[in-house]
């Protein structure tokens, strides 16, 4: 849960890099992992709540959610393979959680039911706190078992996944929307084949409460390069509203990743410049300059409430 994001602020005294926490509860969501029960013990210690039921898990997560909010957190981030919309009851989720704590084998449908319930409950927390929720989906992780056993997770053996998730995504967002609990949302896909899916999904849930409430996230991971970023921005420009885009995200904790933002800005300007030369955009440098400034900084500052 201690993943970090940042935003930049300037002061009269000079340039400042400000680090702000983001809430990432993936370990509490990944009930199929072998270390799930052990992580529940860690969460119990940190939260001061004995996590022996799903109800107590939600209490512990809410306590940590509140703690992050008190320390300046304004957004959550969820790394998921795909979206989930399997129906469930509260008693089913409690049974599934109990089985996981006892190390019993879970069925595929049980895992998907649990993740649906978990993500929905986290989304409600985000809405009530006024946060932005982010979903990074489409990765297949830890493909090489030999290297996973030798080096562990997140060591370079992940790849783009292919999932049929559009309908589940729609159902998940809709069930939050119909109860008026859909927070500001950013959707990131690792598979560029889903660019148009997301670009068209946005419009289904824009409710006028604020500009660009549902966002198509920037090219991510394997796609934060020339072709990937350009394809993402072109899809958004054709099927959505590029001027409301909150721009580039760097989900790395490394200072060396900051140049990605400059790379992104150059690609954005190149895209707009080429469209002007083709006659697809008016040659209005003042308006285009404002648009670039908004996408590069102002939109994100307003959207995330970084004041």
PDB file of C-alpha atoms in Angstrom:
ATOM      1  CA  UNK A   1       0.000   0.000   0.000  1.00  0.00           C
ATOM      2  CA  UNK A   2       3.006   2.270   0.146  1.00  0.00           C
ATOM      3  CA  UNK A   3       3.334   2.911  -3.561  1.00  0.00           C
ATOM      4  CA  UNK A   4       4.231   6.540  -4.269  1.00  0.00           C
ATOM      5  CA  UNK A   5       3.213   9.080  -6.840  1.00  0.00           C
ATOM      6  CA  UNK A   6       4.370  12.667  -6.991  1.00  0.00           C
ATOM      7  CA  UNK A   7       3.459  16.085  -8.249  1.00  0.00           C
ATOM      8  CA  UNK A   8       5.601  19.136  -8.774  1.00  0.00           C
ATOM      9  CA  UNK A   9       5.133  22.535  -7.211  1.00  0.00           C
ATOM     10  CA  UNK A  10       7.076  25.734  -7.620  1.00  0.00           C
ATOM     11  CA  UNK A  11       7.644  28.265  -4.905  1.00  0.00           C
ATOM     12  CA  UNK A  12       9.311  31.649  -4.789  1.00  0.00           C
ATOM     13  CA  UNK A  13      12.386  29.993  -3.303  1.00  0.00           C
ATOM     14  CA  UNK A  14      12.763  27.629  -6.248  1.00  0.00           C
ATOM     15  CA  UNK A  15      11.757  24.197  -7.514  1.00  0.00           C
ATOM     16  CA  UNK A  16      10.304  21.569  -5.228  1.00  0.00           C
ATOM     17  CA  UNK A  17       9.602  17.854  -5.664  1.00  0.00           C
ATOM     18  CA  UNK A  18       6.771  16.875  -3.375  1.00  0.00           C
ATOM     19  CA  UNK A  19       6.158  13.206  -2.613  1.00  0.00           C
ATOM     20  CA  UNK A  20       2.561  12.184  -1.919  1.00  0.00           C
ATOM     21  CA  UNK A  21       1.452   8.645  -0.962  1.00  0.00           C
ATOM     22  CA  UNK A  22      -0.979   6.598  -3.025  1.00  0.00           C
ATOM     23  CA  UNK A  23      -2.973   3.702  -1.604  1.00  0.00           C
ATOM     24  CA  UNK A  24      -2.357   0.365  -3.309  1.00  0.00           C
ATOM     25  CA  UNK A  25      -4.027  -2.579  -1.519  1.00  0.00           C
ATOM     26  CA  UNK A  26      -3.198  -5.273  -4.089  1.00  0.00           C
ATOM     27  CA  UNK A  27      -1.866  -7.759  -1.540  1.00  0.00           C
ATOM     28  CA  UNK A  28      -5.203  -7.742   0.261  1.00  0.00           C
ATOM     29  CA  UNK A  29      -7.000  -8.298  -3.051  1.00  0.00           C
ATOM     30  CA  UNK A  30      -4.865 -11.172  -4.394  1.00  0.00           C
ATOM     31  CA  UNK A  31      -6.559 -13.881  -2.379  1.00  0.00           C
ATOM     32  CA  UNK A  32      -5.184 -16.637  -4.640  1.00  0.00           C
ATOM     33  CA  UNK A  33      -1.554 -15.880  -3.717  1.00  0.00           C
ATOM     34  CA  UNK A  34       0.291 -18.224  -1.381  1.00  0.00           C
ATOM     35  CA  UNK A  35       1.263 -15.375   0.968  1.00  0.00           C
ATOM     36  CA  UNK A  36      -2.286 -14.017   1.393  1.00  0.00           C
ATOM     37  CA  UNK A  37      -2.862 -15.436   4.895  1.00  0.00           C
ATOM     38  CA  UNK A  38       0.548 -14.212   6.030  1.00  0.00           C
ATOM     39  CA  UNK A  39      -0.218 -10.729   4.741  1.00  0.00           C
ATOM     40  CA  UNK A  40      -3.456 -10.710   6.756  1.00  0.00           C
ATOM     41  CA  UNK A  41      -1.293 -11.159   9.866  1.00  0.00           C
ATOM     42  CA  UNK A  42       0.840  -8.189   8.829  1.00  0.00           C
ATOM     43  CA  UNK A  43      -2.241  -6.071   8.182  1.00  0.00           C
ATOM     44  CA  UNK A  44      -3.613  -7.061  11.586  1.00  0.00           C
ATOM     45  CA  UNK A  45      -0.443  -5.835  13.278  1.00  0.00           C
ATOM     46  CA  UNK A  46      -0.331  -2.547  11.368  1.00  0.00           C
ATOM     47  CA  UNK A  47      -4.030  -1.734  11.762  1.00  0.00           C
ATOM     48  CA  UNK A  48      -4.516  -3.014  15.283  1.00  0.00           C
ATOM     49  CA  UNK A  49      -7.544  -5.013  14.103  1.00  0.00           C
ATOM     50  CA  UNK A  50      -7.540  -8.807  14.125  1.00  0.00           C
ATOM     51  CA  UNK A  51      -8.310  -9.659  10.497  1.00  0.00           C
ATOM     52  CA  UNK A  52     -10.119 -12.971  10.965  1.00  0.00           C
ATOM     53  CA  UNK A  53     -13.113 -12.233   8.723  1.00  0.00           C
ATOM     54  CA  UNK A  54     -13.880 -10.242   5.616  1.00  0.00           C
ATOM     55  CA  UNK A  55     -15.814  -7.730   7.730  1.00  0.00           C
ATOM     56  CA  UNK A  56     -12.724  -7.174   9.868  1.00  0.00           C
ATOM     57  CA  UNK A  57     -10.608  -6.911   6.724  1.00  0.00           C
ATOM     58  CA  UNK A  58     -12.781  -4.022   5.569  1.00  0.00           C
ATOM     59  CA  UNK A  59     -12.473  -2.395   8.995  1.00  0.00           C
ATOM     60  CA  UNK A  60      -8.671  -2.712   8.829  1.00  0.00           C
ATOM     61  CA  UNK A  61      -8.535  -1.356   5.272  1.00  0.00           C
ATOM     62  CA  UNK A  62     -10.746   1.575   6.209  1.00  0.00           C
ATOM     63  CA  UNK A  63      -8.440   2.392   9.087  1.00  0.00           C
ATOM     64  CA  UNK A  64      -5.420   2.356   6.768  1.00  0.00           C
ATOM     65  CA  UNK A  65      -7.360   4.321   4.151  1.00  0.00           C
ATOM     66  CA  UNK A  66      -8.048   6.993   6.773  1.00  0.00           C
ATOM     67  CA  UNK A  67      -4.391   7.004   7.800  1.00  0.00           C
ATOM     68  CA  UNK A  68      -3.256   7.565   4.235  1.00  0.00           C
ATOM     69  CA  UNK A  69      -5.811  10.372   3.827  1.00  0.00           C
ATOM     70  CA  UNK A  70      -4.472  12.043   6.966  1.00  0.00           C
ATOM     71  CA  UNK A  71      -1.015  11.977   5.367  1.00  0.00           C
ATOM     72  CA  UNK A  72      -2.041  13.687   2.141  1.00  0.00           C
ATOM     73  CA  UNK A  73      -3.138  10.726   0.027  1.00  0.00           C
ATOM     74  CA  UNK A  74      -5.697  11.613  -2.634  1.00  0.00           C
ATOM     75  CA  UNK A  75      -5.734   8.566  -4.896  1.00  0.00           C
ATOM     76  CA  UNK A  76      -5.721   4.795  -4.938  1.00  0.00           C
ATOM     77  CA  UNK A  77      -4.163   2.460  -7.482  1.00  0.00           C
ATOM     78  CA  UNK A  78      -5.162  -1.116  -8.261  1.00  0.00           C
ATOM     79  CA  UNK A  79      -3.107  -3.516 -10.361  1.00  0.00           C
ATOM     80  CA  UNK A  80      -5.539  -6.051 -11.836  1.00  0.00           C
ATOM     81  CA  UNK A  81      -5.436  -8.549 -14.669  1.00  0.00           C
ATOM     82  CA  UNK A  82      -8.977  -7.674 -15.693  1.00  0.00           C
ATOM     83  CA  UNK A  83     -12.262  -6.376 -14.306  1.00  0.00           C
ATOM     84  CA  UNK A  84     -14.676  -8.612 -12.400  1.00  0.00           C
ATOM     85  CA  UNK A  85     -18.477  -8.580 -12.238  1.00  0.00           C
ATOM     86  CA  UNK A  86     -19.405 -12.008 -10.848  1.00  0.00           C
ATOM     87  CA  UNK A  87     -22.450 -11.861  -8.574  1.00  0.00           C
ATOM     88  CA  UNK A  88     -21.934 -12.648  -4.894  1.00  0.00           C
ATOM     89  CA  UNK A  89     -23.555 -12.456  -1.468  1.00  0.00           C
ATOM     90  CA  UNK A  90     -21.945 -11.226   1.734  1.00  0.00           C
ATOM     91  CA  UNK A  91     -22.072 -14.743   3.200  1.00  0.00           C
ATOM     92  CA  UNK A  92     -20.282 -16.145   0.133  1.00  0.00           C
ATOM     93  CA  UNK A  93     -17.470 -13.623   0.502  1.00  0.00           C
ATOM     94  CA  UNK A  94     -17.079 -14.465   4.192  1.00  0.00           C
ATOM     95  CA  UNK A  95     -16.861 -18.169   3.320  1.00  0.00           C
ATOM     96  CA  UNK A  96     -14.309 -17.530   0.581  1.00  0.00           C
ATOM     97  CA  UNK A  97     -12.200 -15.387   2.917  1.00  0.00           C
ATOM     98  CA  UNK A  98     -12.313 -18.045   5.638  1.00  0.00           C
ATOM     99  CA  UNK A  99     -11.179 -20.729   3.186  1.00  0.00           C
ATOM    100  CA  UNK A 100      -8.229 -18.577   2.104  1.00  0.00           C
ATOM    101  CA  UNK A 101      -7.116 -18.005   5.694  1.00  0.00           C
ATOM    102  CA  UNK A 102      -7.132 -21.770   6.232  1.00  0.00           C
ATOM    103  CA  UNK A 103      -5.084 -22.336   3.081  1.00  0.00           C
ATOM    104  CA  UNK A 104      -7.847 -24.162   1.222  1.00  0.00           C
ATOM    105  CA  UNK A 105      -8.027 -24.234  -2.567  1.00  0.00           C
ATOM    106  CA  UNK A 106     -10.345 -21.646  -4.120  1.00  0.00           C
ATOM    107  CA  UNK A 107     -12.195 -22.053  -7.393  1.00  0.00           C
ATOM    108  CA  UNK A 108     -11.792 -19.562 -10.224  1.00  0.00           C
ATOM    109  CA  UNK A 109     -15.311 -18.234  -9.654  1.00  0.00           C
ATOM    110  CA  UNK A 110     -14.628 -17.778  -5.920  1.00  0.00           C
ATOM    111  CA  UNK A 111     -11.484 -15.777  -6.665  1.00  0.00           C
ATOM    112  CA  UNK A 112     -13.364 -13.570  -9.117  1.00  0.00           C
ATOM    113  CA  UNK A 113     -16.263 -13.071  -6.680  1.00  0.00           C
ATOM    114  CA  UNK A 114     -13.879 -12.002  -3.961  1.00  0.00           C
ATOM    115  CA  UNK A 115     -12.000  -9.570  -6.203  1.00  0.00           C
ATOM    116  CA  UNK A 116     -15.267  -8.058  -7.391  1.00  0.00           C
ATOM    117  CA  UNK A 117     -16.421  -7.500  -3.796  1.00  0.00           C
ATOM    118  CA  UNK A 118     -13.013  -6.209  -2.720  1.00  0.00           C
ATOM    119  CA  UNK A 119     -12.630  -3.689  -5.543  1.00  0.00           C
ATOM    120  CA  UNK A 120     -16.192  -2.473  -5.107  1.00  0.00           C
ATOM    121  CA  UNK A 121     -15.714  -1.894  -1.378  1.00  0.00           C
ATOM    122  CA  UNK A 122     -12.449  -0.041  -2.010  1.00  0.00           C
ATOM    123  CA  UNK A 123     -14.175   2.082  -4.652  1.00  0.00           C
ATOM    124  CA  UNK A 124     -16.787   3.145  -2.112  1.00  0.00           C
ATOM    125  CA  UNK A 125     -14.016   4.147   0.319  1.00  0.00           C
ATOM    126  CA  UNK A 126     -12.419   6.241  -2.421  1.00  0.00           C
ATOM    127  CA  UNK A 127     -15.689   7.941  -3.293  1.00  0.00           C
ATOM    128  CA  UNK A 128     -16.484   8.796   0.310  1.00  0.00           C
ATOM    129  CA  UNK A 129     -12.978  10.220   0.813  1.00  0.00           C
ATOM    130  CA  UNK A 130     -13.140  12.293  -2.385  1.00  0.00           C
ATOM    131  CA  UNK A 131     -10.193  10.400  -3.874  1.00  0.00           C
ATOM    132  CA  UNK A 132      -9.385   9.420  -7.447  1.00  0.00           C
ATOM    133  CA  UNK A 133      -9.270   5.691  -8.177  1.00  0.00           C
ATOM    134  CA  UNK A 134      -6.892   4.226 -10.746  1.00  0.00           C
ATOM    135  CA  UNK A 135      -7.058   0.810 -12.405  1.00  0.00           C
ATOM    136  CA  UNK A 136      -4.013  -0.582 -14.226  1.00  0.00           C
ATOM    137  CA  UNK A 137      -5.117  -3.723 -16.026  1.00  0.00           C
ATOM    138  CA  UNK A 138      -3.987  -6.128 -18.714  1.00  0.00           C
ATOM    139  CA  UNK A 139      -0.701  -7.579 -17.443  1.00  0.00           C
ATOM    140  CA  UNK A 140       0.181 -11.262 -17.105  1.00  0.00           C
ATOM    141  CA  UNK A 141       2.749 -11.436 -14.337  1.00  0.00           C
ATOM    142  CA  UNK A 142       5.400 -13.932 -13.252  1.00  0.00           C
ATOM    143  CA  UNK A 143       5.303 -15.998 -16.460  1.00  0.00           C
ATOM    144  CA  UNK A 144       8.648 -17.738 -15.917  1.00  0.00           C
ATOM    145  CA  UNK A 145       8.274 -20.065 -12.931  1.00  0.00           C
ATOM    146  CA  UNK A 146      11.982 -20.936 -12.766  1.00  0.00           C
ATOM    147  CA  UNK A 147      12.978 -17.276 -12.567  1.00  0.00           C
ATOM    148  CA  UNK A 148      10.137 -16.477 -10.168  1.00  0.00           C
ATOM    149  CA  UNK A 149      11.386 -19.175  -7.798  1.00  0.00           C
ATOM    150  CA  UNK A 150      14.909 -17.812  -8.111  1.00  0.00           C
ATOM    151  CA  UNK A 151      14.283 -14.031  -8.022  1.00  0.00           C
ATOM    152  CA  UNK A 152      10.698 -13.479  -6.866  1.00  0.00           C
ATOM    153  CA  UNK A 153       7.986 -11.208  -8.327  1.00  0.00           C
ATOM    154  CA  UNK A 154       8.485  -8.011 -10.343  1.00  0.00           C
ATOM    155  CA  UNK A 155      11.838  -9.057 -11.766  1.00  0.00           C
ATOM    156  CA  UNK A 156      11.139  -8.668 -15.481  1.00  0.00           C
ATOM    157  CA  UNK A 157       9.115 -11.722 -16.459  1.00  0.00           C
ATOM    158  CA  UNK A 158       5.760 -10.047 -17.043  1.00  0.00           C
ATOM    159  CA  UNK A 159       4.019  -9.405 -20.362  1.00  0.00           C
ATOM    160  CA  UNK A 160       0.974  -7.915 -22.045  1.00  0.00           C
ATOM    161  CA  UNK A 161      -2.167  -9.972 -21.460  1.00  0.00           C
ATOM    162  CA  UNK A 162      -5.230 -10.466 -23.609  1.00  0.00           C
ATOM    163  CA  UNK A 163      -8.542 -10.411 -21.754  1.00  0.00           C
ATOM    164  CA  UNK A 164     -12.150  -9.992 -22.821  1.00  0.00           C
ATOM    165  CA  UNK A 165     -12.976  -7.470 -20.117  1.00  0.00           C
ATOM    166  CA  UNK A 166     -15.050  -4.674 -21.694  1.00  0.00           C
ATOM    167  CA  UNK A 167     -18.429  -5.930 -20.455  1.00  0.00           C
ATOM    168  CA  UNK A 168     -17.140  -6.609 -16.922  1.00  0.00           C
ATOM    169  CA  UNK A 169     -15.570  -3.133 -16.842  1.00  0.00           C
ATOM    170  CA  UNK A 170     -18.878  -1.613 -17.887  1.00  0.00           C
ATOM    171  CA  UNK A 171     -20.814  -3.568 -15.254  1.00  0.00           C
ATOM    172  CA  UNK A 172     -18.331  -2.677 -12.505  1.00  0.00           C
ATOM    173  CA  UNK A 173     -18.422   1.054 -13.241  1.00  0.00           C
ATOM    174  CA  UNK A 174     -22.186   1.007 -13.736  1.00  0.00           C
ATOM    175  CA  UNK A 175     -22.979  -0.617 -10.394  1.00  0.00           C
ATOM    176  CA  UNK A 176     -21.047   2.171  -8.675  1.00  0.00           C
ATOM    177  CA  UNK A 177     -22.631   4.828 -10.862  1.00  0.00           C
ATOM    178  CA  UNK A 178     -26.260   3.776 -10.251  1.00  0.00           C
ATOM    179  CA  UNK A 179     -25.728   4.155  -6.498  1.00  0.00           C
ATOM    180  CA  UNK A 180     -23.959   7.508  -6.997  1.00  0.00           C
ATOM    181  CA  UNK A 181     -20.667   6.168  -5.613  1.00  0.00           C
ATOM    182  CA  UNK A 182     -18.439   6.352  -8.688  1.00  0.00           C
ATOM    183  CA  UNK A 183     -15.334   8.343  -7.821  1.00  0.00           C
ATOM    184  CA  UNK A 184     -13.055  10.082 -10.283  1.00  0.00           C
ATOM    185  CA  UNK A 185     -11.600   7.179 -12.243  1.00  0.00           C
ATOM    186  CA  UNK A 186      -8.570   6.626 -14.479  1.00  0.00           C
ATOM    187  CA  UNK A 187      -8.373   3.490 -16.627  1.00  0.00           C
ATOM    188  CA  UNK A 188      -4.976   2.267 -17.888  1.00  0.00           C
ATOM    189  CA  UNK A 189      -4.588  -0.658 -20.265  1.00  0.00           C
ATOM    190  CA  UNK A 190      -1.374  -2.529 -20.893  1.00  0.00           C
ATOM    191  CA  UNK A 191      -2.773  -3.950 -24.123  1.00  0.00           C
ATOM    192  CA  UNK A 192      -3.067  -1.216 -26.782  1.00  0.00           C
ATOM    193  CA  UNK A 193      -5.752  -3.300 -28.502  1.00  0.00           C
ATOM    194  CA  UNK A 194      -8.085  -1.945 -25.809  1.00  0.00           C
ATOM    195  CA  UNK A 195      -7.339   1.731 -26.499  1.00  0.00           C
ATOM    196  CA  UNK A 196     -10.580   2.312 -28.376  1.00  0.00           C
ATOM    197  CA  UNK A 197     -12.546   0.276 -25.830  1.00  0.00           C
ATOM    198  CA  UNK A 198     -11.498   2.588 -23.011  1.00  0.00           C
ATOM    199  CA  UNK A 199     -11.740   5.760 -25.092  1.00  0.00           C
ATOM    200  CA  UNK A 200     -15.401   4.977 -25.781  1.00  0.00           C
ATOM    201  CA  UNK A 201     -16.115   3.659 -22.255  1.00  0.00           C
ATOM    202  CA  UNK A 202     -15.308   7.068 -20.767  1.00  0.00           C
ATOM    203  CA  UNK A 203     -18.347   8.758 -22.222  1.00  0.00           C
ATOM    204  CA  UNK A 204     -20.738   6.283 -20.638  1.00  0.00           C
ATOM    205  CA  UNK A 205     -20.051   7.625 -17.151  1.00  0.00           C
ATOM    206  CA  UNK A 206     -19.182  11.301 -17.535  1.00  0.00           C
ATOM    207  CA  UNK A 207     -21.884  12.905 -15.393  1.00  0.00           C
ATOM    208  CA  UNK A 208     -21.061  16.614 -15.642  1.00  0.00           C
ATOM    209  CA  UNK A 209     -20.017  16.840 -11.994  1.00  0.00           C
ATOM    210  CA  UNK A 210     -16.517  17.849 -13.109  1.00  0.00           C
ATOM    211  CA  UNK A 211     -14.604  17.988 -16.396  1.00  0.00           C
ATOM    212  CA  UNK A 212     -13.100  14.682 -17.482  1.00  0.00           C
ATOM    213  CA  UNK A 213     -14.283  12.740 -14.432  1.00  0.00           C
ATOM    214  CA  UNK A 214     -13.539   9.398 -16.126  1.00  0.00           C
ATOM    215  CA  UNK A 215     -10.090   9.400 -17.725  1.00  0.00           C
ATOM    216  CA  UNK A 216      -8.146   7.246 -20.178  1.00  0.00           C
ATOM    217  CA  UNK A 217      -4.750   6.885 -18.527  1.00  0.00           C
ATOM    218  CA  UNK A 218      -1.518   7.522 -20.391  1.00  0.00           C
ATOM    219  CA  UNK A 219       0.527   4.849 -22.150  1.00  0.00           C
ATOM    220  CA  UNK A 220       1.798   2.624 -19.339  1.00  0.00           C
ATOM    221  CA  UNK A 221       4.695   0.191 -18.819  1.00  0.00           C
ATOM    222  CA  UNK A 222       5.402  -1.399 -22.201  1.00  0.00           C
ATOM    223  CA  UNK A 223       3.507   1.476 -23.832  1.00  0.00           C
ATOM    224  CA  UNK A 224       5.310   4.502 -22.394  1.00  0.00           C
ATOM    225  CA  UNK A 225       7.313   4.866 -25.587  1.00  0.00           C
ATOM    226  CA  UNK A 226       6.804   6.753 -28.854  1.00  0.00           C
ATOM    227  CA  UNK A 227       4.322   4.397 -30.510  1.00  0.00           C
ATOM    228  CA  UNK A 228       2.409   3.486 -27.349  1.00  0.00           C
ATOM    229  CA  UNK A 229       1.929   7.064 -26.119  1.00  0.00           C
ATOM    230  CA  UNK A 230       1.034   8.321 -29.578  1.00  0.00           C
ATOM    231  CA  UNK A 231      -1.559   5.569 -30.097  1.00  0.00           C
ATOM    232  CA  UNK A 232      -3.140   6.299 -26.725  1.00  0.00           C
ATOM    233  CA  UNK A 233      -3.391  10.044 -27.397  1.00  0.00           C
ATOM    234  CA  UNK A 234      -4.706   9.509 -30.926  1.00  0.00           C
ATOM    235  CA  UNK A 235      -7.448   7.177 -29.671  1.00  0.00           C
ATOM    236  CA  UNK A 236      -8.435   9.689 -26.993  1.00  0.00           C
ATOM    237  CA  UNK A 237      -8.355  12.565 -29.469  1.00  0.00           C
ATOM    238  CA  UNK A 238     -10.534  10.765 -32.023  1.00  0.00           C
ATOM    239  CA  UNK A 239     -13.050   9.233 -29.620  1.00  0.00           C
ATOM    240  CA  UNK A 240     -12.853  11.429 -26.518  1.00  0.00           C
ATOM    241  CA  UNK A 241     -11.645  14.860 -25.498  1.00  0.00           C
ATOM    242  CA  UNK A 242      -7.864  15.240 -25.525  1.00  0.00           C
ATOM    243  CA  UNK A 243      -7.971  18.734 -24.009  1.00  0.00           C
ATOM    244  CA  UNK A 244      -9.230  17.283 -20.676  1.00  0.00           C
ATOM    245  CA  UNK A 245      -6.493  14.630 -20.497  1.00  0.00           C
ATOM    246  CA  UNK A 246      -4.559  14.617 -17.201  1.00  0.00           C
ATOM    247  CA  UNK A 247      -1.375  13.633 -18.995  1.00  0.00           C
ATOM    248  CA  UNK A 248       1.607  11.459 -18.186  1.00  0.00           C
ATOM    249  CA  UNK A 249       1.997   9.295 -15.101  1.00  0.00           C
ATOM    250  CA  UNK A 250       5.260   7.890 -13.800  1.00  0.00           C
ATOM    251  CA  UNK A 251       4.513   5.008 -11.442  1.00  0.00           C
ATOM    252  CA  UNK A 252       8.182   4.501 -10.632  1.00  0.00           C
ATOM    253  CA  UNK A 253       9.821   5.612  -7.400  1.00  0.00           C
ATOM    254  CA  UNK A 254      13.046   6.369  -9.291  1.00  0.00           C
ATOM    255  CA  UNK A 255      14.088   9.958  -9.925  1.00  0.00           C
ATOM    256  CA  UNK A 256      15.554   8.686 -13.195  1.00  0.00           C
ATOM    257  CA  UNK A 257      12.002   8.091 -14.454  1.00  0.00           C
ATOM    258  CA  UNK A 258      11.172  11.803 -14.438  1.00  0.00           C
ATOM    259  CA  UNK A 259      12.450  12.369 -18.023  1.00  0.00           C
ATOM    260  CA  UNK A 260       9.454  10.337 -19.223  1.00  0.00           C
ATOM    261  CA  UNK A 261       7.358  13.428 -18.589  1.00  0.00           C
ATOM    262  CA  UNK A 262       9.547  15.528 -20.868  1.00  0.00           C
ATOM    263  CA  UNK A 263       9.408  12.779 -23.483  1.00  0.00           C
ATOM    264  CA  UNK A 264       5.619  12.761 -23.192  1.00  0.00           C
ATOM    265  CA  UNK A 265       5.393  16.537 -23.638  1.00  0.00           C
ATOM    266  CA  UNK A 266       7.539  16.407 -26.750  1.00  0.00           C
ATOM    267  CA  UNK A 267       5.373  13.664 -28.253  1.00  0.00           C
ATOM    268  CA  UNK A 268       2.213  15.635 -27.418  1.00  0.00           C
ATOM    269  CA  UNK A 269       3.553  18.746 -29.125  1.00  0.00           C
ATOM    270  CA  UNK A 270       4.692  16.686 -32.110  1.00  0.00           C
ATOM    271  CA  UNK A 271       1.227  15.127 -32.442  1.00  0.00           C
ATOM    272  CA  UNK A 272      -0.508  18.510 -32.349  1.00  0.00           C
ATOM    273  CA  UNK A 273       2.051  20.084 -34.693  1.00  0.00           C
ATOM    274  CA  UNK A 274       1.577  17.346 -37.280  1.00  0.00           C
ATOM    275  CA  UNK A 275      -2.204  17.792 -37.111  1.00  0.00           C
ATOM    276  CA  UNK A 276      -1.802  21.534 -37.689  1.00  0.00           C
ATOM    277  CA  UNK A 277       0.406  20.901 -40.733  1.00  0.00           C
ATOM    278  CA  UNK A 278      -2.231  18.501 -42.112  1.00  0.00           C
ATOM    279  CA  UNK A 279      -4.969  21.087 -41.599  1.00  0.00           C
ATOM    280  CA  UNK A 280      -6.724  18.964 -38.972  1.00  0.00           C
ATOM    281  CA  UNK A 281      -6.281  21.613 -36.275  1.00  0.00           C
ATOM    282  CA  UNK A 282      -6.349  25.419 -36.554  1.00  0.00           C
ATOM    283  CA  UNK A 283      -2.965  27.131 -36.509  1.00  0.00           C
ATOM    284  CA  UNK A 284      -3.756  28.943 -33.261  1.00  0.00           C
ATOM    285  CA  UNK A 285      -0.544  28.849 -31.252  1.00  0.00           C
ATOM    286  CA  UNK A 286      -2.054  30.598 -28.240  1.00  0.00           C
ATOM    287  CA  UNK A 287      -4.898  28.119 -27.881  1.00  0.00           C
ATOM    288  CA  UNK A 288      -2.706  25.118 -28.626  1.00  0.00           C
ATOM    289  CA  UNK A 289      -0.159  26.375 -26.107  1.00  0.00           C
ATOM    290  CA  UNK A 290      -2.856  26.578 -23.440  1.00  0.00           C
ATOM    291  CA  UNK A 291      -3.937  23.033 -24.302  1.00  0.00           C
ATOM    292  CA  UNK A 292      -0.397  21.692 -23.937  1.00  0.00           C
ATOM    293  CA  UNK A 293       0.010  23.475 -20.588  1.00  0.00           C
ATOM    294  CA  UNK A 294      -3.298  22.039 -19.371  1.00  0.00           C
ATOM    295  CA  UNK A 295      -2.458  18.467 -20.385  1.00  0.00           C
ATOM    296  CA  UNK A 296       1.081  18.765 -19.018  1.00  0.00           C
ATOM    297  CA  UNK A 297       0.172  20.270 -15.637  1.00  0.00           C
ATOM    298  CA  UNK A 298      -3.055  22.217 -15.040  1.00  0.00           C
ATOM    299  CA  UNK A 299      -5.537  19.413 -15.699  1.00  0.00           C
ATOM    300  CA  UNK A 300      -3.787  17.049 -13.283  1.00  0.00           C
ATOM    301  CA  UNK A 301      -3.462  19.723 -10.624  1.00  0.00           C
ATOM    302  CA  UNK A 302      -7.177  20.455 -10.732  1.00  0.00           C
ATOM    303  CA  UNK A 303      -8.246  16.828 -11.140  1.00  0.00           C
ATOM    304  CA  UNK A 304      -6.244  15.412  -8.239  1.00  0.00           C
ATOM    305  CA  UNK A 305      -6.911  18.469  -6.037  1.00  0.00           C
ATOM    306  CA  UNK A 306      -3.190  19.094  -5.608  1.00  0.00           C
ATOM    307  CA  UNK A 307      -3.513  22.578  -4.112  1.00  0.00           C
TER     308      UNK A 307
END
